[in-house]
Short mmCIF file of C-alpha atoms in Angstrom, two decimals:
data_model
loop_
_atom_site.label_atom_id
_atom_site.label_comp_id
_atom_site.label_asym_id
_atom_site.label_seq_id
_atom_site.Cartn_x
_atom_site.Cartn_y
_atom_site.Cartn_z
CA MET F 1 87.53 120.30 113.73
CA GLY F 2 89.64 117.29 114.81
CA LYS F 3 88.81 113.74 114.09
CA ALA F 4 88.45 113.23 118.03
CA GLU F 5 86.24 116.34 118.44
CA LEU F 6 83.60 114.41 115.86
CA LYS F 7 83.11 111.47 117.83
CA ARG F 8 80.26 111.76 120.13
CA GLY F 9 80.32 110.67 123.96
CA ARG F 10 80.01 107.50 125.25
CA GLY F 11 76.91 106.00 124.52
CA GLU F 12 75.74 108.40 122.21
CA ARG F 13 74.97 107.30 118.67
CA THR F 14 75.95 109.04 115.68
CA THR F 15 73.17 109.52 113.38
CA LEU F 16 72.57 109.71 109.66
CA HIS F 17 71.53 113.11 110.19
CA ASP F 18 74.53 114.34 111.94
CA VAL F 19 77.11 112.89 109.04
CA ALA F 20 74.37 115.12 106.68
CA THR F 21 74.56 117.70 108.97
CA LYS F 22 78.48 117.78 108.80
CA ALA F 23 78.50 117.00 104.88
CA GLY F 24 75.97 120.16 104.39
CA VAL F 25 73.82 117.42 102.35
CA SER F 26 70.52 116.36 103.21
CA ALA F 27 69.83 112.83 104.92
CA ILE F 28 68.44 111.61 101.96
CA THR F 29 71.64 112.15 99.93
CA VAL F 30 74.01 110.36 102.94
CA SER F 31 71.80 107.38 102.52
CA ARG F 32 71.50 107.40 98.74
CA ALA F 33 75.59 107.75 98.63
CA LEU F 34 75.80 104.79 101.14
CA ARG F 35 72.99 102.43 99.43
CA GLU F 36 73.24 103.66 95.66
CA PRO F 37 76.44 104.98 94.93
CA GLU F 38 75.77 105.43 91.24
CA LYS F 39 73.09 108.13 91.93
CA VAL F 40 75.78 110.60 93.45
CA THR F 41 79.09 112.32 92.16
CA PRO F 42 82.25 110.28 93.05
CA GLU F 43 83.88 113.39 94.93
CA LEU F 44 80.83 113.85 96.93
CA ARG F 45 80.47 110.01 97.91
CA SER F 46 84.06 110.06 98.60
CA ARG F 47 83.69 113.19 101.26
CA ILE F 48 80.90 111.28 102.82
CA LEU F 49 82.49 107.89 103.26
CA GLN F 50 85.27 109.55 104.79
CA LEU F 51 83.14 111.66 107.51
CA VAL F 52 81.27 108.27 107.80
CA GLU F 53 84.66 106.68 109.00
CA GLU F 54 85.79 109.97 110.98
CA MET F 55 82.28 110.24 112.96
CA SER F 56 82.17 106.17 113.47
CA TYR F 57 78.92 106.05 112.26
CA VAL F 58 76.76 102.80 112.10
CA PRO F 59 73.64 102.51 110.74
CA ASP F 60 70.79 101.60 112.86
CA GLN F 61 69.19 98.33 111.21
CA ALA F 62 66.84 98.00 113.37
CA ALA F 63 65.34 101.02 112.75
CA ARG F 64 65.64 100.88 109.17
CA ALA F 65 63.96 97.46 109.27
CA LEU F 66 60.92 99.14 110.96
CA ALA F 67 60.85 101.82 108.51
CA SER F 68 61.74 100.08 105.36
CA ARG F 69 59.70 96.52 106.77
CA HIS F 70 63.19 94.28 105.73
CA ASN F 71 65.87 94.23 108.04
CA SER F 72 68.96 94.82 105.18
CA THR F 73 70.08 91.32 105.09
CA PHE F 74 70.10 89.06 101.98
CA GLY F 75 70.16 85.19 102.71
CA VAL F 76 72.17 82.97 100.45
CA LEU F 77 71.45 79.34 100.59
CA VAL F 78 74.22 77.09 98.92
CA PRO F 79 74.59 73.74 98.70
CA SER F 80 78.18 73.47 100.13
CA LEU F 81 80.47 76.13 101.58
CA SER F 82 83.53 74.17 100.08
CA ASN F 83 82.84 73.70 96.43
CA ARG F 84 84.82 76.20 94.25
CA ALA F 85 82.10 76.91 92.16
CA VAL F 86 79.91 78.10 94.99
CA ILE F 87 82.42 80.43 95.76
CA GLY F 88 82.50 82.22 92.38
CA LEU F 89 78.68 82.54 93.35
CA MET F 90 79.57 84.23 96.48
CA GLN F 91 82.29 86.21 94.72
CA GLY F 92 79.55 87.98 92.61
CA ILE F 93 77.33 88.51 95.47
CA GLU F 94 79.76 90.14 97.77
CA GLU F 95 81.05 92.61 95.04
CA ARG F 96 77.75 93.86 94.25
CA VAL F 97 76.93 94.14 97.63
CA ARG F 98 80.26 95.70 98.72
CA ASP F 99 79.82 99.42 99.39
CA THR F 100 76.25 99.11 100.31
CA THR F 101 74.85 99.07 103.77
CA PHE F 102 73.35 95.31 102.63
CA ARG F 103 74.85 92.39 104.81
CA ILE F 104 74.77 88.76 103.83
CA GLN F 105 73.39 85.85 105.52
CA TYR F 106 74.94 82.48 104.13
CA ALA F 107 73.38 79.12 104.68
CA ASN F 108 74.77 75.65 104.37
CA THR F 109 72.15 73.38 103.28
CA HIS F 110 74.21 70.23 102.33
CA ASN F 111 71.65 69.34 99.65
CA CYS F 112 68.93 68.51 102.19
CA VAL F 113 65.44 69.39 101.45
CA GLN F 114 64.48 69.78 104.81
CA GLU F 115 67.32 72.16 105.80
CA GLU F 116 66.68 73.99 102.77
CA ARG F 117 62.90 74.36 103.87
CA ARG F 118 64.06 75.20 107.19
CA GLN F 119 66.50 77.92 106.23
CA VAL F 120 64.13 79.71 104.00
CA ARG F 121 61.29 80.10 106.40
CA LEU F 122 63.80 81.08 108.89
CA LEU F 123 64.89 83.70 106.78
CA LEU F 124 61.52 85.17 105.88
CA SER F 125 60.61 85.25 109.57
CA GLN F 126 63.31 87.77 109.99
CA ASN F 127 61.88 90.08 107.24
CA THR F 128 65.01 89.72 105.10
CA ALA F 129 65.44 91.60 102.17
CA GLY F 130 66.03 89.06 100.01
CA ILE F 131 67.06 85.16 98.73
CA VAL F 132 69.36 83.61 96.37
CA LEU F 133 68.65 80.07 96.12
CA GLY F 134 71.70 78.42 95.28
CA GLY F 135 70.83 75.01 95.83
CA LEU F 136 67.16 73.84 95.40
CA GLU F 137 66.60 70.30 95.93
CA GLY F 138 63.27 70.80 97.32
CA LEU F 139 61.21 72.73 94.68
CA ASP F 140 57.91 70.80 95.25
CA ASP F 141 58.06 71.91 98.77
CA LEU F 142 59.07 75.60 98.25
CA ARG F 143 57.16 76.54 95.62
CA GLU F 144 54.10 77.87 97.68
CA THR F 145 56.55 79.69 100.04
CA ILE F 146 58.20 81.13 97.09
CA GLU F 147 54.97 82.34 95.48
CA ARG F 148 53.87 83.90 98.89
CA ALA F 149 57.27 85.58 100.18
CA ASN F 150 57.03 89.35 100.59
CA CYS F 151 60.75 89.59 99.25
CA PRO F 152 62.41 88.82 96.21
CA ILE F 153 63.39 85.08 95.68
CA ILE F 154 66.20 84.50 92.99
CA GLN F 155 67.01 81.20 91.91
CA VAL F 156 70.60 80.96 90.53
CA VAL F 157 70.37 76.64 90.19
CA ASP F 158 69.12 76.05 86.37
CA VAL F 159 66.61 77.96 84.11
CA GLY F 160 65.33 74.67 83.04
CA LEU F 161 63.51 74.39 86.12
CA PRO F 162 60.08 75.23 86.73
CA THR F 163 60.53 77.71 89.28
CA PRO F 164 58.08 80.67 90.27
CA GLY F 165 59.55 84.12 90.74
CA THR F 166 62.90 85.42 88.89
CA VAL F 167 65.70 82.67 87.33
CA ILE F 168 69.45 84.00 86.72
CA ALA F 169 71.54 80.98 85.74
CA LEU F 170 72.36 79.16 82.94
CA ASP F 171 71.11 75.68 81.21
CA HIS F 172 73.33 72.91 82.61
CA PHE F 173 71.38 70.29 80.32
CA GLU F 174 72.54 71.83 77.17
CA ALA F 175 75.61 72.79 78.66
CA ALA F 176 76.74 69.10 79.57
CA ALA F 177 75.25 68.15 76.14
CA ALA F 178 77.86 70.42 74.41
CA ALA F 179 80.71 69.15 76.31
CA THR F 180 79.59 65.32 75.45
CA ARG F 181 79.02 66.21 72.11
CA HIS F 182 82.38 67.59 71.92
CA LEU F 183 84.20 64.62 72.99
CA ILE F 184 82.03 62.45 70.52
CA ALA F 185 83.34 64.88 67.76
CA CYS F 186 86.66 64.48 69.00
CA GLY F 187 86.39 60.64 68.00
CA TYR F 188 85.97 59.39 71.84
CA ARG F 189 83.34 56.59 72.04
CA ARG F 190 83.58 55.32 75.54
CA ILE F 191 82.92 58.43 77.47
CA ALA F 192 82.28 58.19 81.17
CA LEU F 193 80.18 60.81 83.09
CA MET F 194 81.78 61.45 86.71
CA GLY F 195 80.16 63.70 89.28
CA ALA F 196 79.94 64.34 92.91
CA THR F 197 76.22 64.74 94.50
CA MET F 198 73.01 64.22 92.49
CA ALA F 199 71.86 67.61 93.32
CA GLU F 200 69.67 69.27 90.82
CA ARG F 201 72.56 70.75 88.81
CA SER F 202 74.38 67.18 88.85
CA ARG F 203 70.95 65.64 87.75
CA ARG F 204 70.38 68.18 84.60
CA ARG F 205 73.98 67.80 83.46
CA THR F 206 73.51 63.97 83.67
CA GLU F 207 70.17 64.12 81.78
CA GLY F 208 72.33 66.28 78.97
CA TYR F 209 75.26 63.60 78.95
CA SER F 210 72.99 60.93 78.62
CA LEU F 211 71.15 62.66 75.68
CA ALA F 212 73.86 62.95 73.45
CA MET F 213 75.49 59.76 74.15
CA HIS F 214 71.79 58.19 73.00
CA GLU F 215 71.91 60.02 69.92
CA ALA F 216 75.27 59.17 69.05
CA GLY F 217 74.21 55.15 69.51
CA LEU F 218 76.99 55.58 72.67
CA PHE F 219 75.05 55.18 75.90
CA ASP F 220 76.03 52.83 78.50
CA PRO F 221 74.30 53.54 82.14
CA GLY F 222 77.47 51.50 83.55
CA LEU F 223 79.49 54.57 82.31
CA ILE F 224 77.61 56.76 84.47
CA HIS F 225 79.71 57.37 88.19
CA HIS F 226 78.70 59.48 91.16
CA GLU F 227 79.64 59.80 94.56
CA ASN F 228 77.59 61.32 97.40
CA ALA F 229 80.39 63.75 98.48
CA THR F 230 81.22 67.33 97.68
CA SER F 231 83.52 67.28 94.53
CA SER F 232 87.68 66.88 94.45
CA THR F 233 90.67 65.92 92.98
CA GLN F 234 91.00 62.55 95.26
CA MET F 235 87.37 61.97 93.95
CA GLY F 236 88.06 62.49 90.38
CA SER F 237 91.35 60.23 90.97
CA ARG F 238 89.42 57.36 92.71
CA MET F 239 86.22 57.32 90.21
CA LEU F 240 88.62 57.13 87.23
CA HIS F 241 90.68 53.98 88.62
CA ARG F 242 87.51 52.12 89.42
CA ALA F 243 85.88 53.35 86.16
CA ILE F 244 88.66 51.55 84.30
CA SER F 245 88.36 48.73 86.36
CA ILE F 246 84.63 48.26 85.29
CA ALA F 247 85.20 49.33 81.22
CA PRO F 248 88.86 48.69 80.71
CA ASP F 249 88.16 50.48 77.01
CA LEU F 250 87.24 54.00 78.46
CA ASP F 251 88.53 56.78 76.42
CA GLY F 252 87.08 59.48 77.42
CA VAL F 253 85.62 61.14 80.69
CA PHE F 254 82.98 64.15 81.21
CA CYS F 255 83.85 65.31 84.30
CA GLN F 256 80.87 67.55 86.02
CA ASN F 257 83.87 69.71 87.98
CA ASP F 258 86.87 70.88 87.13
CA ASP F 259 88.37 69.40 90.30
CA ILE F 260 87.21 65.81 89.47
CA ALA F 261 88.82 66.37 85.80
CA LEU F 262 92.00 67.51 87.64
CA GLY F 263 91.96 64.06 89.64
CA VAL F 264 91.31 62.08 86.40
CA LEU F 265 93.86 64.01 84.57
CA PHE F 266 96.79 62.72 87.38
CA GLU F 267 95.29 59.05 87.51
CA ALA F 268 94.95 58.57 83.72
CA ARG F 269 98.73 59.73 83.90
CA ARG F 270 99.63 57.45 86.36
CA MET F 271 98.23 54.55 84.43
CA GLY F 272 100.33 55.54 81.26
CA LYS F 273 97.65 56.79 79.08
CA ARG F 274 98.48 59.38 76.56
CA VAL F 275 95.79 62.88 77.56
CA PRO F 276 94.48 63.57 74.63
CA ASP F 277 95.90 61.44 71.77
CA ASP F 278 94.02 58.25 73.11
CA PHE F 279 92.30 59.49 76.20
CA GLY F 280 90.18 62.66 76.13
CA ILE F 281 88.97 64.61 79.48
CA CYS F 282 86.19 67.65 79.65
CA GLY F 283 85.75 69.51 82.63
CA TYR F 284 82.79 71.99 83.75
CA ASN F 285 82.90 75.93 85.46
CA ASP F 286 86.70 76.82 83.93
CA LEU F 287 87.80 77.18 87.51
CA ASP F 288 91.12 79.43 88.13
CA PHE F 289 93.32 76.23 87.58
CA SER F 290 92.15 75.11 84.22
CA ALA F 291 93.90 77.07 82.04
CA VAL F 292 97.25 76.31 83.70
CA MET F 293 97.27 72.62 84.05
CA GLU F 294 99.13 71.03 81.87
CA PRO F 295 97.81 69.84 79.62
CA PRO F 296 95.47 72.72 79.73
CA LEU F 297 91.70 71.84 80.70
CA THR F 298 89.03 71.90 78.07
CA THR F 299 85.94 72.47 79.84
CA ILE F 300 82.78 74.36 79.74
CA ARG F 301 83.10 78.20 81.50
CA THR F 302 79.94 78.90 83.67
CA PRO F 303 79.23 82.63 84.24
CA LEU F 304 79.28 82.02 88.21
CA PHE F 305 80.53 85.57 89.07
CA GLU F 306 78.02 87.15 86.84
CA ILE F 307 75.06 85.26 87.96
CA GLY F 308 75.88 86.38 91.73
CA TYR F 309 76.30 89.73 90.80
CA ARG F 310 73.17 90.02 88.82
CA ALA F 311 71.29 88.15 91.42
CA ALA F 312 72.81 90.72 94.14
CA ASP F 313 72.26 93.67 91.96
CA MET F 314 68.35 92.55 91.43
CA MET F 315 67.66 92.20 95.12
CA ILE F 316 69.10 95.28 95.78
CA ARG F 317 67.02 97.28 93.68
CA ALA F 318 63.95 95.59 94.60
CA ALA F 319 64.79 96.37 98.46
CA ASP F 320 65.09 100.13 97.30
CA GLY F 321 61.23 99.86 95.39
CA LYS F 322 62.10 99.17 92.20
CA PRO F 323 61.65 95.75 91.58
CA ALA F 324 62.11 93.89 87.97
CA PRO F 325 59.43 92.00 86.62
CA GLN F 326 59.84 88.19 87.03
CA GLN F 327 61.67 86.91 84.51
CA VAL F 328 64.19 83.88 83.35
CA ILE F 329 67.74 85.28 82.39
CA ASN F 330 69.95 82.98 80.91
CA LEU F 331 73.23 83.85 80.92
CA GLY F 332 74.37 80.84 78.85
CA PHE F 333 77.84 78.89 78.96
CA GLU F 334 81.12 78.81 76.57
CA LEU F 335 82.70 75.41 75.61
CA ILE F 336 86.55 76.10 75.76
CA GLU F 337 88.68 74.13 73.82
CA ARG F 338 91.87 73.52 75.58
CA ARG F 339 94.49 70.55 75.30
CA THR F 340 92.58 67.46 77.14
CA THR F 341 90.60 66.71 73.93
CA ARG F 342 92.34 66.40 70.53
CA ARG F 343 91.26 68.07 67.40
CA LEU F 344 90.78 65.59 64.74
CA PRO F 345 92.03 66.57 61.08
CA GLN F 346 89.37 67.70 58.92
#
């Protein structure tokens, strides 16, 4: 039978049973091939996917929602859709959801407590299959909602936040403290902190930086700089220019994002500063350009892709009736030492 013969008449919807009959398997097997591909052989799944394409099969999401009590959509709340770090998280989520029948609905909360609360309640009212909280500014406002939710809600902001439910993240406090201690160990003393909006991650990093500076007897609140905007290269350049005007003896910077660190490097060079000889820079997130900068950027590597992938995997399993116990999963971080910081002789 040719491809044209496989298609049904106008207005007639190809069903899961149609695909199963043509494949010579049960409807459950077809459903499993689409939703849990690891449970069928690659050959069978390839044959089913070919038939799905040829027969123009489109899952009936409304019927599925009635049958399973969720709408096969995962809600993902993020503080910004333009932040490079958020994009890494989204890529992990989409990689896991690809080749399944689940969909992703993104919502940009703009670091706004009210918008965050509104979006969570809207998603829950739509019988969503699960929610990833990629920003969490209103924890107190959302605590009861999270506890009563009829779907998995996974927090991917920080393992140190007292959030009910499941957490898959890293400890931004410890990561920032490690970055600051590295700069101190390299011999820098007047170390500034530069970051964007004071969202929850930024607050945790600021606290980690402050602790490390206090430990070394170097803390100065005048060295902390934030701007209420999305991080950018321009922000880093602007911040360093302002910071130097306030503290001319500045000799190091911990940047809360690699975008900012790149701008700091550009501005430091314009000012004639030698990096890393007399001026050190440490970034955060290890974005794709960090290793190819000149000099390459010392930074904190965060497992953004893996966080997104693990969160999506956990939601898929829960939606398919295999929820994991609530837990806190710390995926850690890594200090990547490159050439924007110096190594002192032992």
